[in-house]
mmCIF file of C-alpha atoms and ligand atoms in Angstrom:
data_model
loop_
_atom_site.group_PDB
_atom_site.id
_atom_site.type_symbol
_atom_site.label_atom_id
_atom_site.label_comp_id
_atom_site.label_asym_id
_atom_site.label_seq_id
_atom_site.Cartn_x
_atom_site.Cartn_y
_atom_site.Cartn_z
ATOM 1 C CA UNK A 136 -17.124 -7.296 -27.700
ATOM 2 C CA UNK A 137 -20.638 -6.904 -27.433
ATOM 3 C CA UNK A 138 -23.254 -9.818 -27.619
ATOM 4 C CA UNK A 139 -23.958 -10.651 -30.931
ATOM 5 C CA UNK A 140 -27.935 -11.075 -30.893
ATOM 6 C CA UNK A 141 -29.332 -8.094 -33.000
ATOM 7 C CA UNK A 142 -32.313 -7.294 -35.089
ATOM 8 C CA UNK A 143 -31.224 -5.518 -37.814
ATOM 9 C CA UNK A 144 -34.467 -3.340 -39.477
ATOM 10 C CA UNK A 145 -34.381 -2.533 -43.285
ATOM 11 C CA UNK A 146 -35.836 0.756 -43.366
ATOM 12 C CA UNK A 147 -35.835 0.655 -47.720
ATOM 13 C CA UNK A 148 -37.799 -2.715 -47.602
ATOM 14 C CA UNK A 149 -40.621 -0.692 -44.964
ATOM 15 C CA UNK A 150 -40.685 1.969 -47.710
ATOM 16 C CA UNK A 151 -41.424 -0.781 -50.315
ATOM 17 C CA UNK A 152 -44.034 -2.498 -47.991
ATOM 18 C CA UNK A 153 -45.903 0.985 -47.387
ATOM 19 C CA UNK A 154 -45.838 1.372 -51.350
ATOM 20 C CA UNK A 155 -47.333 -1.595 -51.492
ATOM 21 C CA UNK A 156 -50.220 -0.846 -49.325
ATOM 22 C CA UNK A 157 -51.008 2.144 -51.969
ATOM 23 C CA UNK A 158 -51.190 -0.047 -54.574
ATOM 24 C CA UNK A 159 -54.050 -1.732 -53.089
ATOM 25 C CA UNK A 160 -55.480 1.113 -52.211
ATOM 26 C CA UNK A 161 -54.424 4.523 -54.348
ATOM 27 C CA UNK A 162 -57.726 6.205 -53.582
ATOM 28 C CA UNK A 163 -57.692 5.427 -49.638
ATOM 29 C CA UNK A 164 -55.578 7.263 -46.958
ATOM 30 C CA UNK A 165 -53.568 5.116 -44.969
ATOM 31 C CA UNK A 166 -53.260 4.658 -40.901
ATOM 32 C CA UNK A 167 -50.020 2.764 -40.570
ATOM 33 C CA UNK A 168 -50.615 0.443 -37.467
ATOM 34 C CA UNK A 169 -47.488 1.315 -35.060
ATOM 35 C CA UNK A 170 -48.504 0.173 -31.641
ATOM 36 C CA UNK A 171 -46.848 -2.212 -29.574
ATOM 37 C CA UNK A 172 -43.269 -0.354 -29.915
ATOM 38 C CA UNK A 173 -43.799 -0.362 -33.866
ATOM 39 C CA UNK A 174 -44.832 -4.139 -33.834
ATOM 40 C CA UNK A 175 -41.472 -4.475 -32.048
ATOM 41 C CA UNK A 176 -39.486 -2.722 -34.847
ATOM 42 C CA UNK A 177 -39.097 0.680 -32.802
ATOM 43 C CA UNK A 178 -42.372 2.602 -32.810
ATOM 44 C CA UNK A 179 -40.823 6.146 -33.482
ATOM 45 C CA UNK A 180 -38.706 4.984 -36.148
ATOM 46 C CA UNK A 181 -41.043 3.054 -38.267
ATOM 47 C CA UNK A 182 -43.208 6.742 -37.764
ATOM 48 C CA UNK A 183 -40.003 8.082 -39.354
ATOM 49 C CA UNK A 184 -39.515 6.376 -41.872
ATOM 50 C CA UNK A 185 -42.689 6.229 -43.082
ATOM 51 C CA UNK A 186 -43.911 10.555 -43.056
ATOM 52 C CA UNK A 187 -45.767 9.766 -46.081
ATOM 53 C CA UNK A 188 -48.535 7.817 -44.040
ATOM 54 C CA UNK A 189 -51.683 9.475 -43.541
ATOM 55 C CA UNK A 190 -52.023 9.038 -39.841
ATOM 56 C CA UNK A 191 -50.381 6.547 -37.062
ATOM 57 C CA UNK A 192 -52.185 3.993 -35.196
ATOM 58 C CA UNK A 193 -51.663 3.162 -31.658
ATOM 59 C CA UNK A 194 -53.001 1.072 -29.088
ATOM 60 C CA UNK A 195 -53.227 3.683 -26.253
ATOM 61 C CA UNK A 196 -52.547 7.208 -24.631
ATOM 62 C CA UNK A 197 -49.006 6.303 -23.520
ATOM 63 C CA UNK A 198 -47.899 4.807 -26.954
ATOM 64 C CA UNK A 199 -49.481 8.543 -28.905
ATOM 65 C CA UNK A 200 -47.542 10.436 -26.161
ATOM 66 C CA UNK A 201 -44.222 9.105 -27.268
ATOM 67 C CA UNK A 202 -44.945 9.611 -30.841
ATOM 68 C CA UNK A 203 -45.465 13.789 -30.233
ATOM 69 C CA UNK A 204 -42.783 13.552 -27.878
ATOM 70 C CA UNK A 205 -40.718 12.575 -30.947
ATOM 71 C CA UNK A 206 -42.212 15.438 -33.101
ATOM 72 C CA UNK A 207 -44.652 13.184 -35.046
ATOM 73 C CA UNK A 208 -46.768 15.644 -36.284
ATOM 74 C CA UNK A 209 -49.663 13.194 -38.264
ATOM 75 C CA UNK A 210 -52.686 12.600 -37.215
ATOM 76 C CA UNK A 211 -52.686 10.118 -34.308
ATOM 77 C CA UNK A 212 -55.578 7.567 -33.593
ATOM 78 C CA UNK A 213 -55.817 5.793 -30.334
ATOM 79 C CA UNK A 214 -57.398 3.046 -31.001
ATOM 80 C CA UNK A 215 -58.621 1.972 -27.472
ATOM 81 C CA UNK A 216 -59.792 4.859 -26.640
ATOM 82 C CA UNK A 217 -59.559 6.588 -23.369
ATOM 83 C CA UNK A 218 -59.617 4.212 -19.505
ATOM 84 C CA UNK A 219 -59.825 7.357 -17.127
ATOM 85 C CA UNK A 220 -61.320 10.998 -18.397
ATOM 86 C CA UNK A 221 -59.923 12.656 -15.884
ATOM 87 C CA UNK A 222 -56.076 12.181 -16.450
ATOM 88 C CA UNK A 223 -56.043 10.879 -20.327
ATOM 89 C CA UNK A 224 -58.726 13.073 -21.778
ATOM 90 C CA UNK A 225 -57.426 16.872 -21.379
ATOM 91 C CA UNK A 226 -53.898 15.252 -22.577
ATOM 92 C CA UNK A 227 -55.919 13.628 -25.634
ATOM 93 C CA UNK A 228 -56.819 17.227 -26.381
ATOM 94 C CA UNK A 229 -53.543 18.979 -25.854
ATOM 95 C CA UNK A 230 -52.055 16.829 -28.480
ATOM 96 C CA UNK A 231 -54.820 16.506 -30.979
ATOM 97 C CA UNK A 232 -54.942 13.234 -30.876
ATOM 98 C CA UNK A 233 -58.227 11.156 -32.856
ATOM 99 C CA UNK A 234 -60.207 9.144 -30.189
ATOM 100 C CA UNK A 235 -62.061 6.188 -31.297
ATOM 101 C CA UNK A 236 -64.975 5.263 -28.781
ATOM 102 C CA UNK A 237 -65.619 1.695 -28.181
ATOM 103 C CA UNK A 238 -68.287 1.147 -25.424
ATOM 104 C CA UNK A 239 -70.930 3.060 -23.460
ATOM 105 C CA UNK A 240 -69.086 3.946 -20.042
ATOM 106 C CA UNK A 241 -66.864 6.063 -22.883
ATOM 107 C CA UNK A 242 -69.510 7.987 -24.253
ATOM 108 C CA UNK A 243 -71.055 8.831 -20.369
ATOM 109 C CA UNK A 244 -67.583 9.848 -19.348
ATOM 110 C CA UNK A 245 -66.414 12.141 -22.026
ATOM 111 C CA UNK A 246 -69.875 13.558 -22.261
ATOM 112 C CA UNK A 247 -69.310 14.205 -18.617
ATOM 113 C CA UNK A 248 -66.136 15.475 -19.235
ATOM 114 C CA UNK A 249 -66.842 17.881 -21.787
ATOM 115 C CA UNK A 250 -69.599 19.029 -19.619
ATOM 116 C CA UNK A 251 -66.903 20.911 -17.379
ATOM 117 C CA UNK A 252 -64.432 21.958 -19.721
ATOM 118 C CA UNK A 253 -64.460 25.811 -21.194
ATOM 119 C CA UNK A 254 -66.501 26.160 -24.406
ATOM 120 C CA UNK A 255 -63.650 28.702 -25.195
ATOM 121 C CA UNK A 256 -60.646 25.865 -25.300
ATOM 122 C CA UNK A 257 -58.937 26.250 -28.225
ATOM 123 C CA UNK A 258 -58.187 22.429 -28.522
ATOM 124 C CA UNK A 259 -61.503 21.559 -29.434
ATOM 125 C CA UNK A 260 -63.565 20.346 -30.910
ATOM 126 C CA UNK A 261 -62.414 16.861 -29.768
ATOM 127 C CA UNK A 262 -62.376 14.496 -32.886
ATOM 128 C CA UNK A 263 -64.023 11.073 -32.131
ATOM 129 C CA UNK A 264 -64.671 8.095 -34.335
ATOM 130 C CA UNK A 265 -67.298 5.146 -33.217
ATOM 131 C CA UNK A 266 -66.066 1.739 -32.965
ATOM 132 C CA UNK A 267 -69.026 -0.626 -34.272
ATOM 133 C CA UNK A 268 -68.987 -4.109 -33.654
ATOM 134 C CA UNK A 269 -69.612 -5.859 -36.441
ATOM 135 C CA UNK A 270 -69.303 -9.723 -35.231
ATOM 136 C CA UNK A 271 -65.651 -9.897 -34.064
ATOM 137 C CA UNK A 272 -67.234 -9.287 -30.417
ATOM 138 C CA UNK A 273 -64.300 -7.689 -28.886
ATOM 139 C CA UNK A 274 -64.532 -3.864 -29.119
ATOM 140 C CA UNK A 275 -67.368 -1.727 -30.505
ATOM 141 C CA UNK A 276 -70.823 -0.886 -29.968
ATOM 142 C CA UNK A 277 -73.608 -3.271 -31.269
ATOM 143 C CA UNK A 278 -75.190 -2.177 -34.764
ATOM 144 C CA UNK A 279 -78.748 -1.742 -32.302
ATOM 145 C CA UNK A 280 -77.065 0.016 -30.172
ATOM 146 C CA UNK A 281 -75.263 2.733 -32.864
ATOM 147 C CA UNK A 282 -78.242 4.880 -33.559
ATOM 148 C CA UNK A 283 -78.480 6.299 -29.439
ATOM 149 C CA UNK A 284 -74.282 6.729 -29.301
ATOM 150 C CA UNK A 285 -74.306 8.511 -32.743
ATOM 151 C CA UNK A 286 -76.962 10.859 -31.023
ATOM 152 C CA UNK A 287 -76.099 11.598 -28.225
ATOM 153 C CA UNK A 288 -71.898 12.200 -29.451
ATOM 154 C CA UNK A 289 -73.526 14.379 -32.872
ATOM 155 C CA UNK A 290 -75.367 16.862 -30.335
ATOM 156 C CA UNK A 291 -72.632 17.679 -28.897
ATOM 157 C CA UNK A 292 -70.795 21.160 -29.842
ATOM 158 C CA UNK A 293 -67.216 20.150 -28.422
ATOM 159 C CA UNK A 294 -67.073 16.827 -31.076
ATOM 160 C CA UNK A 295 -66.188 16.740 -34.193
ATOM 161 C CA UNK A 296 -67.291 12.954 -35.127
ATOM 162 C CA UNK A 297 -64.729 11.960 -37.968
ATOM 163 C CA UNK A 298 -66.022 8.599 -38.259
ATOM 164 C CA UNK A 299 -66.765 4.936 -38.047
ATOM 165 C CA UNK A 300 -64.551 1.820 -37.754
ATOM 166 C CA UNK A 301 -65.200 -2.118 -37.107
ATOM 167 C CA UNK A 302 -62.404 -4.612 -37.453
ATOM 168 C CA UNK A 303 -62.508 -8.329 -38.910
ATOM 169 C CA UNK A 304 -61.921 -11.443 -37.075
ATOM 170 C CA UNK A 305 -61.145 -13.714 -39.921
ATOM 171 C CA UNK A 306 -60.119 -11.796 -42.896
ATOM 172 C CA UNK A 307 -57.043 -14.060 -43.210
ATOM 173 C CA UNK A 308 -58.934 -17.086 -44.342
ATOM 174 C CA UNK A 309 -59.991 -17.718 -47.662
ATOM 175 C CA UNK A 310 -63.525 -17.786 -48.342
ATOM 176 C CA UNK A 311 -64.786 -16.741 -44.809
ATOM 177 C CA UNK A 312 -68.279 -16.034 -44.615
ATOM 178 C CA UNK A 313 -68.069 -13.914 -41.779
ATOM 179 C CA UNK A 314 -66.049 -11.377 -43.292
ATOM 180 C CA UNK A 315 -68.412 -10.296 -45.922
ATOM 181 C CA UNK A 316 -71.433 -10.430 -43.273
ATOM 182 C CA UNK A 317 -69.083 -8.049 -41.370
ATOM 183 C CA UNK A 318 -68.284 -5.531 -44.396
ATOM 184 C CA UNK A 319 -72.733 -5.879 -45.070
ATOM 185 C CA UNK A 320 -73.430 -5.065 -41.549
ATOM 186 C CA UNK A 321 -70.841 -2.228 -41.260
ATOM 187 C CA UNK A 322 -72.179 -0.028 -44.630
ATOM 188 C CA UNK A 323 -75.590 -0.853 -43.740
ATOM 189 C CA UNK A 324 -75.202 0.344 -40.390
ATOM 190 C CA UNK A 325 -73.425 3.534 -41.093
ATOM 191 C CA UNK A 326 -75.277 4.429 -44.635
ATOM 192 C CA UNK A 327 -75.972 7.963 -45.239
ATOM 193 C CA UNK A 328 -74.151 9.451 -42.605
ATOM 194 C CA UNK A 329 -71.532 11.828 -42.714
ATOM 195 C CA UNK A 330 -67.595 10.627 -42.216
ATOM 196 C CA UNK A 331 -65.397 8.446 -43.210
ATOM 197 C CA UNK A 332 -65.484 4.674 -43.395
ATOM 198 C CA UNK A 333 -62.830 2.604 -42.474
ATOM 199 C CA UNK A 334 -63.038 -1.464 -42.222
ATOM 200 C CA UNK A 335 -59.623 -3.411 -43.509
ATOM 201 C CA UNK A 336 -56.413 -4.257 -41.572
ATOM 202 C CA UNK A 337 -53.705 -5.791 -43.581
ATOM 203 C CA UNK A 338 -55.953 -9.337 -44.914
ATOM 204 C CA UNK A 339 -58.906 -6.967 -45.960
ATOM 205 C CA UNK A 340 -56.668 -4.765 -47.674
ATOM 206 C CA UNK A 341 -54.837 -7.629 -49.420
ATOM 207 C CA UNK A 342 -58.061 -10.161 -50.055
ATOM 208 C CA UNK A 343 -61.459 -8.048 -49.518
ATOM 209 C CA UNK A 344 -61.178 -5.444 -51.729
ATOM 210 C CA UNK A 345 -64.945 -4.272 -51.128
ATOM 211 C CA UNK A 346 -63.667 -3.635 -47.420
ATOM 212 C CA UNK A 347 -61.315 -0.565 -48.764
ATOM 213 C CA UNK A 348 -63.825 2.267 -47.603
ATOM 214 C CA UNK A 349 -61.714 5.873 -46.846
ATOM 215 C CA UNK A 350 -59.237 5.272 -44.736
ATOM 216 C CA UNK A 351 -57.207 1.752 -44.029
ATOM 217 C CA UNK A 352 -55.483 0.351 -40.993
ATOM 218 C CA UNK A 353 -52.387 -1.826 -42.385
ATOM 219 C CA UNK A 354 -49.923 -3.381 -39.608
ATOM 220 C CA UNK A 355 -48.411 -6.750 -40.020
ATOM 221 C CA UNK A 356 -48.113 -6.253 -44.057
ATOM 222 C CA UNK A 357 -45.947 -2.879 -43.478
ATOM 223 C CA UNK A 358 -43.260 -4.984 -41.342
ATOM 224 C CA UNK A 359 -43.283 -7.325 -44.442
ATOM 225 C CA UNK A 360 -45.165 -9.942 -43.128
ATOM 226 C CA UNK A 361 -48.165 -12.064 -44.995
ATOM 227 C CA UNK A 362 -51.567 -11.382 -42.983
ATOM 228 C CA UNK A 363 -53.367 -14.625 -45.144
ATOM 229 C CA UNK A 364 -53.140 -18.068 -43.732
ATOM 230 C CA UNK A 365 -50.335 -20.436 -45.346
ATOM 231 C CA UNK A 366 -48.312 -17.367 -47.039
ATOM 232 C CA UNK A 367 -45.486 -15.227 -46.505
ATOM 233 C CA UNK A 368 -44.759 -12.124 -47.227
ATOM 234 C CA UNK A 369 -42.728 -12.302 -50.058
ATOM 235 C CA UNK A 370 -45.443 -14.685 -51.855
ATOM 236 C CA UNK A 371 -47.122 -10.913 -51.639
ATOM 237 C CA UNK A 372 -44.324 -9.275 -52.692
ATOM 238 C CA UNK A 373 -43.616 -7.777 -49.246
ATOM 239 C CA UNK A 374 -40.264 -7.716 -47.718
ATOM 240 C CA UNK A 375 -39.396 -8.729 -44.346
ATOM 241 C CA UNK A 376 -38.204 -6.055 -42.926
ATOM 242 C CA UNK A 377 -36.376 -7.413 -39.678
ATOM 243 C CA UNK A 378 -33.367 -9.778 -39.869
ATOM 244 C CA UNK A 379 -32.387 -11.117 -36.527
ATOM 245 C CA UNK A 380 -29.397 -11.950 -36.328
ATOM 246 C CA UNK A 381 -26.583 -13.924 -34.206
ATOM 247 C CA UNK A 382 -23.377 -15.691 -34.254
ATOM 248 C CA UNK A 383 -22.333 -18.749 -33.236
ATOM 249 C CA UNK A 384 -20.662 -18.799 -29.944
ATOM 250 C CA UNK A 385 -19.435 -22.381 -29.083
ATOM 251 C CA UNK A 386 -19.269 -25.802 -30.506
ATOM 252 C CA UNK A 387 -19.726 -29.002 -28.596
ATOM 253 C CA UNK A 388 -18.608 -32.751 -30.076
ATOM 254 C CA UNK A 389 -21.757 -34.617 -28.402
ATOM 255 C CA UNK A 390 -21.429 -38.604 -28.336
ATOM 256 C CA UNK A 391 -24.195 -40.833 -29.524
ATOM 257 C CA UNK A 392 -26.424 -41.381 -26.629
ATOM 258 C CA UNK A 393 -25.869 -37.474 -24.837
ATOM 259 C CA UNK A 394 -28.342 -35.521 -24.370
ATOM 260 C CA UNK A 395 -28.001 -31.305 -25.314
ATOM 261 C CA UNK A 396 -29.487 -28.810 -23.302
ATOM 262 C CA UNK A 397 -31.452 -28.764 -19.789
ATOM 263 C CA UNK A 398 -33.751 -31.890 -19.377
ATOM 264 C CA UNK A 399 -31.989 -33.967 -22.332
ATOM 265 C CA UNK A 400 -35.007 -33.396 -24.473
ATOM 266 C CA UNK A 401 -32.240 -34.094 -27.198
ATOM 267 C CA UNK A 402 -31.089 -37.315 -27.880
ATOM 268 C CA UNK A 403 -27.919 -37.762 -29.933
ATOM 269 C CA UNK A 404 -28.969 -40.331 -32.161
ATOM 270 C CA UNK A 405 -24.890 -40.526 -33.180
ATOM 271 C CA UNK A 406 -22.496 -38.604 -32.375
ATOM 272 C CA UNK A 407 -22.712 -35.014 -32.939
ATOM 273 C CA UNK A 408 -21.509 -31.533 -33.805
ATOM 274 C CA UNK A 409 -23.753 -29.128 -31.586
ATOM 275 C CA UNK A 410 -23.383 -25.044 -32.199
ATOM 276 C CA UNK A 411 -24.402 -22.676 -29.331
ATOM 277 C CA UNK A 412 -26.151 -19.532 -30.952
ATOM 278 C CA UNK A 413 -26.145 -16.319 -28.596
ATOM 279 C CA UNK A 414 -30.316 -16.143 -28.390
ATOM 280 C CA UNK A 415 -32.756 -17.469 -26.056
ATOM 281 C CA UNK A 416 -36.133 -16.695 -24.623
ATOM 282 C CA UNK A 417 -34.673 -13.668 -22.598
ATOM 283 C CA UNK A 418 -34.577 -12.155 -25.597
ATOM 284 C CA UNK A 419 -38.189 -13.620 -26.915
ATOM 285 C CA UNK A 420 -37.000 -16.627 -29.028
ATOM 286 C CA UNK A 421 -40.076 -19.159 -28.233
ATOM 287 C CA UNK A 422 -39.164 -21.285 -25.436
ATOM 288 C CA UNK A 423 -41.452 -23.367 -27.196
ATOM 289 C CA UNK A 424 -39.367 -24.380 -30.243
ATOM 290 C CA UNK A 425 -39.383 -27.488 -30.424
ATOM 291 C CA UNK A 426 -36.350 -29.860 -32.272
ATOM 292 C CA UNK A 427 -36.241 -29.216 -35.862
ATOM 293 C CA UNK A 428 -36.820 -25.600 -35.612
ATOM 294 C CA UNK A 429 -35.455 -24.065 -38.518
ATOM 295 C CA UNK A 430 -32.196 -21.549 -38.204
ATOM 296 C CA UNK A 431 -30.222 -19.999 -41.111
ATOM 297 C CA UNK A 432 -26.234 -20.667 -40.331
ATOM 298 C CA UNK A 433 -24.250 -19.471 -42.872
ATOM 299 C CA UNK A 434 -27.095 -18.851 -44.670
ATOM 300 C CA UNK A 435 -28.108 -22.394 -44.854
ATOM 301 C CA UNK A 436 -30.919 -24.566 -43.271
ATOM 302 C CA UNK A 437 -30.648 -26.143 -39.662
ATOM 303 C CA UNK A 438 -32.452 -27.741 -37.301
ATOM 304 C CA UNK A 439 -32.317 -26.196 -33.413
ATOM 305 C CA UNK A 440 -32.047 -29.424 -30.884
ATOM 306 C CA UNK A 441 -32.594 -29.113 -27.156
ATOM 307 C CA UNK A 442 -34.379 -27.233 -25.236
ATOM 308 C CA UNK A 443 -34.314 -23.237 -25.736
ATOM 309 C CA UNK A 444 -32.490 -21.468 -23.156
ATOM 310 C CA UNK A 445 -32.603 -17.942 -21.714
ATOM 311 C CA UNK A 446 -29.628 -17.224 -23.589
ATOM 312 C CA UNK A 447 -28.769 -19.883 -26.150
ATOM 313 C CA UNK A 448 -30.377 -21.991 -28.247
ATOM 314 C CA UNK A 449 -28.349 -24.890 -29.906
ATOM 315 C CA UNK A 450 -28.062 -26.538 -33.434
ATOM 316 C CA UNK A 451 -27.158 -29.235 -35.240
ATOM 317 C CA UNK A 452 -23.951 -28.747 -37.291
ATOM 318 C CA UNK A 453 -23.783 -32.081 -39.149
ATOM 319 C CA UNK A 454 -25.067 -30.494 -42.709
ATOM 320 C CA UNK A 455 -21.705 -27.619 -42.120
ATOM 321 C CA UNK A 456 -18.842 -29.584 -41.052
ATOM 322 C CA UNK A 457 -16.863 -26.610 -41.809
ATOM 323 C CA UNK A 458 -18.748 -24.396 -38.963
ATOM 324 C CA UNK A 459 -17.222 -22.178 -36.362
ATOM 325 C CA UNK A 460 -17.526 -20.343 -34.061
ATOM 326 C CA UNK A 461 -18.259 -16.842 -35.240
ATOM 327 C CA UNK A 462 -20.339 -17.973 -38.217
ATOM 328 C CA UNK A 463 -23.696 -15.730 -38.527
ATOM 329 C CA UNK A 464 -26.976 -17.511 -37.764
ATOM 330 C CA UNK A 465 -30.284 -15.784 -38.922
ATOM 331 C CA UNK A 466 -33.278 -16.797 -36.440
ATOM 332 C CA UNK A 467 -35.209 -15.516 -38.686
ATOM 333 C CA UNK A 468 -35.577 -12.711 -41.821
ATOM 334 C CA UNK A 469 -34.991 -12.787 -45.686
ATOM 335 C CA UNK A 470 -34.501 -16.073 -46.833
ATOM 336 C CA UNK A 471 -36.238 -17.163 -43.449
ATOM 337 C CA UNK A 472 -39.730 -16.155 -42.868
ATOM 338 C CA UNK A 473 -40.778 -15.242 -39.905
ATOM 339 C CA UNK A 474 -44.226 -17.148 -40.402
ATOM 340 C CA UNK A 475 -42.354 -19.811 -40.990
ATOM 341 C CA UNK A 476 -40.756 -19.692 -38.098
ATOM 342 C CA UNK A 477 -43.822 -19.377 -36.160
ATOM 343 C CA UNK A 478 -46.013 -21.911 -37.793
ATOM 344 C CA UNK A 479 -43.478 -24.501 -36.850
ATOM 345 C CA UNK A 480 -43.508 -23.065 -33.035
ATOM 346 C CA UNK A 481 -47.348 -22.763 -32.798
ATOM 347 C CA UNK A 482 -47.644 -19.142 -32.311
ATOM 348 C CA UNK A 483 -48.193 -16.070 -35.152
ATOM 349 C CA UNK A 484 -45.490 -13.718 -36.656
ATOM 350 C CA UNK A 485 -47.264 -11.128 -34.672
ATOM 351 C CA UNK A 486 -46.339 -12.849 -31.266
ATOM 352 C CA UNK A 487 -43.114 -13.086 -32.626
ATOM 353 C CA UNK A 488 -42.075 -9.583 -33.389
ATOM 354 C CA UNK A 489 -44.108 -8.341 -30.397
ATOM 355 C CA UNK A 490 -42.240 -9.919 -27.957
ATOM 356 C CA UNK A 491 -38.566 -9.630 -28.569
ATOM 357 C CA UNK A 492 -37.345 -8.187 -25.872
ATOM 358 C CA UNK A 493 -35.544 -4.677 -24.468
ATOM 359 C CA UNK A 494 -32.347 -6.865 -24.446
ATOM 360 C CA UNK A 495 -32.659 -7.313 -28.416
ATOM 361 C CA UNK A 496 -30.559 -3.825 -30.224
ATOM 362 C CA UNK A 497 -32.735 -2.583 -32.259
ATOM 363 C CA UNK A 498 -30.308 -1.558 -35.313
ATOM 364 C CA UNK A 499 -31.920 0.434 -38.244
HETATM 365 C C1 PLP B 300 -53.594 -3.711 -34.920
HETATM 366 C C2 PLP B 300 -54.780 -3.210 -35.650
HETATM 367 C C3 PLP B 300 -54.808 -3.178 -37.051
HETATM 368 C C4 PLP B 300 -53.705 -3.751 -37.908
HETATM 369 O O1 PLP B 300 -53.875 -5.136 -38.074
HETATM 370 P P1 PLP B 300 -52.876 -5.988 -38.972
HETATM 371 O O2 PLP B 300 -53.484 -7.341 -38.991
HETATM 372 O O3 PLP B 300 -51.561 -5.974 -38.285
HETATM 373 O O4 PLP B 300 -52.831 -5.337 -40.300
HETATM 374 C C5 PLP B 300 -55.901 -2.592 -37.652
HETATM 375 N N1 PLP B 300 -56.923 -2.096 -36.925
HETATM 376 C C6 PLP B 300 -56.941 -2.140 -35.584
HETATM 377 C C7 PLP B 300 -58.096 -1.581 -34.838
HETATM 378 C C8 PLP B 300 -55.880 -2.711 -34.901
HETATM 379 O O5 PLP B 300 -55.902 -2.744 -33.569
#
């Protein structure tokens, strides 16, 4: 029999969570964030499942190539750009893939690039979009620094400039002030020109509705998940859309006094019924968790003890005398949030879901 660790992904409840993202925004066209293997949900089949999105959002050249290689025929937009002309840029072209430009050495290289290719190629023009940053100071050009990029890429006959994007760096938190001095600087920036706006990832969609412009970028909120601070997704009416999933595979009778797991973090205050649960941080549960750590066995609350393994993680069966081996434990999914799961850990859902790893089935 095969181990029984799996993440099972509801492909109905991504449907739902896509619908969702047109409510909020019926007049905008929709980018549905897939990098990072899909936020760990399988990038090619959340692209599947969800044709009726607008365009598909990935972090990088390698992550677009696997989406054509799987006949995705939307409109692709890497959203780091281009590292090395030379290699990435004549593939960018070949599969007419959108090209958002973040930072100078960008703009010198593709212009340099362009420079030697045949007026006469078919693939062009080349369809760019300009990254602004508009306080998040990670990627994007400075608002003073705009007006020479816009110039110099608008001159050129071989671009097609589609264009402009920023991102927020707190649009989870309530009442942030820098999120509307990011939406100000971005439509004062960009005013008047020609192209398409686009701001929001999943928080501005769901709390800054001024930050809709043309096009949005929603992630986290498609796999179900709540992007605001101190909510889950089905506060939102969003579905979690993974369930992972695992039986238990041994039971221990612990004395009062024995410690469970490697370096007896746990105690037995008496004695104790311990499960074993087929997961560990070889598959990305957080070797973090710490005691108390919520689990779902038989559908029902309880608390991991011990230190996480590579393999195993173990609970506390005193609340389910009944237990046994076999019984299904849910690490985390409906009826478990994932962001639950995480706040108690320390990390974010997105760490969560991001890191599972290749050992995890992937069963949709
Ligand atoms: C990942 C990403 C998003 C999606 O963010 P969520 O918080 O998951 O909705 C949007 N825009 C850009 C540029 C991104 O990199």
């Amino acid at each position: 029999m095969a181990r029984t660790l799996k993440a099972i992904i509801d492909s109905a409840a991504l449907k739902h969570n896509f619908a969702k993202v047109r409510e909020f925004c019926p007049h905008q066209k929709i980018i549905a964030m897939i990098k990072a293997n899909g936020y760990g949900h399988g990038m090619i089949n959340v692209a599947k499942t969800l044709s009726d999105a607008d365009g598909f959002g990935v972090a990088c050249l390698e992550e677009a190539v696997q989406c054509r290689a799987a006949g995705i025929s939307q409109r692709i937009f890497v959203m780091g750009g281009f590292y090395e002309a030379k290699t990435e840029l004549p593939e960018i072209l070949r599969l007419n893939l959108d090209l958002i430009l973040h930072q100078e050495e960008q703009v010198i290289n593709l212009i340099r690039f362009l420079n030697t290719v045949q007026n006469k190629n078919t693939l062009l023009p080349l369809k760019v979009w300009i990254k602004l940053n508009t306080g998040m100071n990670r990627l994007g050009f400075k608002p003073q620094h705009f007006a020479p990029v816009l110039h110099c890429l608008s001159q050129h006959p071989l671009l097609q400039i589609e264009g402009f994007m920023t991102h927020f760096a707190n649009a989870d938190k309530d009442n942030d002030p820098l999120t509307p001095q990011q939406i100000e600087i971005f439509f004062k920036t960009v005013q008047g020109l020609p192209g398409v706006k686009s701001l929001a990832n999943s928080a501005g969609i769901m709390a800054w509705s001024t930050a809709h412009g043309d096009w949005v970028r929603p992630g986290i909120m498609l796999y179900g998940i709540s992007p605001l601070q101190n909510r889950h997704g089905a506060m939102e009416g969003l579905k979690p859309i993974m369930s992972l999933t695992s039986t238990l595979i041994a039971i221990q009778e612990a004395k009062k006094g024995e410690i469970v797991g490697y370096g007896g973090r746990y105690v037995c205050p008496t004695d104790r019924r311990i499960g074993v649960v087929a997961a560990g941080y070889g598959d990305g549960y957080p070797r973090v968790a710490p005691d108390g750590t919520p689990v779902l066995l038989n559908g029902r609350r309880v608390p991991l003890v011990g230190q996480v393994s590579m393999d195993m993680i173990m609970i506390d069966l005193s609340s389910q005398p009944a237990a046994k081996v076999g019984d299904p434990v849910l690490l985390w999914g409906p009826g478990l949030p994932v962001e639950e799961v995480a706040a108690v850990v320390g990390t974010s859902a997105y760490e969560l879901l991001t890191r599972l790893t290749t050992r995890v089935p992937l069963i949709w």
